[in-house]
């Protein structure tokens, strides 16, 4: 698509025109994977809308022709809109396919080598495990006062007390039966 025809520009609303123009080869190269997916969804929605509308109009003109009245093809503009959106959808999908192929071709960065202290016998793993557990224990001890303060500030204690008492009362009424 080098440019939209003047007749096609007259068919489209401002948002539709902006979306179609964004599928131009010069602009489409700048889009990321997520932006392309977003535009594909939007274009497909418009394409489905106008394709279905053209079918519906075609059915109504067929029935009116059968009744003896001749009407000109009312849905030519709608069909043209559907074709314009189909072209834009095709361009977006081709670019998305290109991006996925390029992403597959790119070499992955080499994996970071595992240090020797983590390789080998179980004894070395146990020392690493102990060190990490010691770090967690000190971290948990440091977080405990903060968690209790949050617990008290958020009135969770009162809420839990209320729920507990309510549960006990209900159990008592069940037991009394």
Short mmCIF file of C-alpha atoms in Angstrom, two decimals:
data_model
loop_
_atom_site.label_atom_id
_atom_site.label_comp_id
_atom_site.label_asym_id
_atom_site.label_seq_id
_atom_site.Cartn_x
_atom_site.Cartn_y
_atom_site.Cartn_z
CA UNK A 1 0.00 0.00 0.00
CA UNK A 2 1.76 3.13 -1.14
CA UNK A 3 -1.10 5.46 -0.27
CA UNK A 4 -4.83 5.35 0.23
CA UNK A 5 -6.99 6.31 -2.67
CA UNK A 6 -9.00 9.49 -2.26
CA UNK A 7 -12.25 7.53 -2.46
CA UNK A 8 -11.08 5.27 0.37
CA UNK A 9 -10.18 8.25 2.54
CA UNK A 10 -13.72 9.56 2.11
CA UNK A 11 -15.13 6.25 3.34
CA UNK A 12 -13.25 6.14 6.64
CA UNK A 13 -13.75 7.97 9.91
CA UNK A 14 -10.81 9.77 11.52
CA UNK A 15 -9.92 6.89 13.87
CA UNK A 16 -10.26 4.33 11.10
CA UNK A 17 -8.11 6.44 8.79
CA UNK A 18 -5.41 6.81 11.46
CA UNK A 19 -5.42 3.06 12.00
CA UNK A 20 -5.17 2.32 8.27
CA UNK A 21 -2.41 4.89 7.79
CA UNK A 22 -0.47 3.33 10.67
CA UNK A 23 -0.23 0.16 8.58
CA UNK A 24 1.91 1.95 5.98
CA UNK A 25 5.28 0.23 5.44
CA UNK A 26 7.20 3.29 6.60
CA UNK A 27 5.34 3.38 9.94
CA UNK A 28 4.83 -0.31 10.58
CA UNK A 29 8.55 -0.96 11.10
CA UNK A 30 8.61 1.14 14.28
CA UNK A 31 6.03 -0.91 16.18
CA UNK A 32 6.88 -3.36 18.91
CA UNK A 33 5.40 -6.81 19.28
CA UNK A 34 2.76 -5.58 21.76
CA UNK A 35 1.81 -2.58 19.63
CA UNK A 36 1.37 -4.80 16.58
CA UNK A 37 -0.85 -7.19 18.52
CA UNK A 38 -2.95 -4.26 19.72
CA UNK A 39 -3.36 -2.90 16.21
CA UNK A 40 -4.18 -6.35 14.83
CA UNK A 41 -6.99 -6.70 17.35
CA UNK A 42 -8.37 -3.26 16.48
CA UNK A 43 -8.17 -3.78 12.70
CA UNK A 44 -9.70 -7.24 12.94
CA UNK A 45 -12.62 -5.81 14.92
CA UNK A 46 -13.29 -3.22 12.20
CA UNK A 47 -12.82 -5.79 9.44
CA UNK A 48 -15.31 -8.19 11.06
CA UNK A 49 -17.76 -5.34 11.60
CA UNK A 50 -17.78 -4.18 7.98
CA UNK A 51 -17.64 -7.66 6.50
CA UNK A 52 -20.68 -8.68 8.54
CA UNK A 53 -22.46 -5.44 7.68
CA UNK A 54 -21.81 -6.03 3.96
CA UNK A 55 -23.25 -9.54 4.21
CA UNK A 56 -26.31 -8.23 6.01
CA UNK A 57 -26.84 -5.53 3.39
CA UNK A 58 -26.38 -8.09 0.62
CA UNK A 59 -29.12 -10.27 2.11
CA UNK A 60 -31.54 -7.35 2.34
CA UNK A 61 -30.90 -6.31 -1.28
CA UNK A 62 -31.46 -9.90 -2.44
CA UNK A 63 -34.84 -10.03 -0.72
CA UNK A 64 -35.89 -6.67 -2.15
CA UNK A 65 -34.87 -7.80 -5.66
CA UNK A 66 -37.00 -10.90 -5.27
CA UNK A 67 -39.99 -8.75 -4.42
CA UNK A 68 -39.70 -7.00 -7.76
CA UNK A 69 -37.98 -3.76 -6.76
CA UNK A 70 -34.56 -3.18 -8.22
CA UNK A 71 -32.09 -1.36 -6.00
CA UNK A 72 -28.53 -0.41 -6.82
CA UNK A 73 -25.79 -2.13 -4.92
CA UNK A 74 -26.02 -0.33 -1.61
CA UNK A 75 -23.19 -2.16 0.00
CA UNK A 76 -20.34 -1.29 -2.39
CA UNK A 77 -18.92 1.23 0.08
CA UNK A 78 -19.20 -1.20 2.97
CA UNK A 79 -17.50 -3.94 0.98
CA UNK A 80 -14.72 -1.54 0.02
CA UNK A 81 -14.22 -0.64 3.70
CA UNK A 82 -13.95 -4.33 4.55
CA UNK A 83 -11.33 -4.75 1.79
CA UNK A 84 -9.30 -1.79 3.10
CA UNK A 85 -9.28 -3.27 6.61
CA UNK A 86 -8.43 -6.72 5.25
CA UNK A 87 -5.38 -5.23 3.54
CA UNK A 88 -4.27 -3.47 6.71
CA UNK A 89 -4.78 -6.65 8.72
CA UNK A 90 -2.67 -8.57 6.23
CA UNK A 91 0.17 -6.01 6.49
CA UNK A 92 0.12 -6.05 10.31
CA UNK A 93 0.11 -9.84 10.45
CA UNK A 94 3.01 -10.09 7.99
CA UNK A 95 5.06 -7.67 10.09
CA UNK A 96 4.22 -9.60 13.26
CA UNK A 97 5.34 -12.80 11.55
CA UNK A 98 8.60 -11.08 10.57
CA UNK A 99 9.20 -9.99 14.15
CA UNK A 100 8.61 -13.48 15.53
CA UNK A 101 11.00 -14.97 12.94
CA UNK A 102 13.65 -12.41 13.85
CA UNK A 103 13.18 -13.12 17.55
CA UNK A 104 13.69 -16.84 16.93
CA UNK A 105 16.83 -16.20 14.88
CA UNK A 106 18.54 -14.02 17.48
CA UNK A 107 21.11 -15.97 19.45
CA UNK A 108 20.33 -16.28 23.12
CA UNK A 109 22.86 -14.92 25.56
CA UNK A 110 25.09 -17.63 26.97
CA UNK A 111 23.99 -19.06 30.28
CA UNK A 112 25.95 -17.86 33.27
CA UNK A 113 28.31 -20.55 34.48
CA UNK A 114 27.49 -22.20 37.80
CA UNK A 115 30.17 -21.51 40.45
CA UNK A 116 32.22 -24.46 41.58
CA UNK A 117 30.92 -24.08 45.12
CA UNK A 118 27.46 -25.04 43.87
CA UNK A 119 28.70 -27.98 41.80
CA UNK A 120 29.83 -31.29 43.10
CA UNK A 121 29.11 -33.21 46.29
CA UNK A 122 26.15 -32.86 48.57
CA UNK A 123 28.30 -31.39 51.35
CA UNK A 124 28.88 -28.24 49.32
CA UNK A 125 25.17 -27.94 48.65
CA UNK A 126 24.42 -28.30 52.35
CA UNK A 127 26.73 -25.41 53.21
CA UNK A 128 25.06 -23.22 50.64
CA UNK A 129 21.64 -24.27 51.91
CA UNK A 130 22.61 -23.44 55.51
CA UNK A 131 23.92 -20.02 54.52
CA UNK A 132 20.73 -19.14 52.69
CA UNK A 133 18.58 -20.36 55.57
CA UNK A 134 20.56 -18.25 58.02
CA UNK A 135 19.99 -15.24 55.82
CA UNK A 136 16.27 -15.94 55.71
CA UNK A 137 16.02 -16.40 59.44
CA UNK A 138 17.57 -13.01 60.16
CA UNK A 139 15.37 -11.44 57.53
CA UNK A 140 12.20 -13.01 59.00
CA UNK A 141 13.17 -11.84 62.47
CA UNK A 142 13.60 -8.31 61.17
CA UNK A 143 10.24 -8.37 59.44
CA UNK A 144 8.25 -9.76 62.37
CA UNK A 145 7.76 -6.44 64.25
CA UNK A 146 6.77 -4.69 61.03
CA UNK A 147 4.15 -7.36 60.28
CA UNK A 148 2.66 -7.13 63.77
CA UNK A 149 2.46 -3.33 63.47
CA UNK A 150 0.64 -3.68 60.15
CA UNK A 151 -1.65 -6.25 61.71
CA UNK A 152 -2.55 -3.85 64.52
CA UNK A 153 -2.93 -0.81 62.27
CA UNK A 154 -5.23 -2.53 59.82
CA UNK A 155 -7.72 -3.57 62.54
CA UNK A 156 -7.40 -7.15 61.37
CA UNK A 157 -7.18 -8.26 64.98
CA UNK A 158 -10.63 -6.82 65.74
CA UNK A 159 -12.08 -8.28 62.58
CA UNK A 160 -10.64 -11.71 63.28
CA UNK A 161 -11.92 -11.53 66.87
CA UNK A 162 -15.38 -10.67 65.61
CA UNK A 163 -15.35 -13.55 63.13
CA UNK A 164 -14.05 -15.97 65.73
CA UNK A 165 -16.73 -14.97 68.24
CA UNK A 166 -19.44 -15.23 65.62
CA UNK A 167 -18.27 -18.71 64.70
CA UNK A 168 -18.27 -19.78 68.34
CA UNK A 169 -21.81 -18.45 68.86
CA UNK A 170 -23.07 -20.29 65.81
CA UNK A 171 -21.43 -23.50 66.94
CA UNK A 172 -23.01 -23.08 70.37
CA UNK A 173 -26.49 -22.76 68.86
CA UNK A 174 -25.86 -25.88 66.77
CA UNK A 175 -24.71 -27.79 69.81
CA UNK A 176 -27.80 -26.70 71.75
CA UNK A 177 -30.17 -28.21 69.22
#
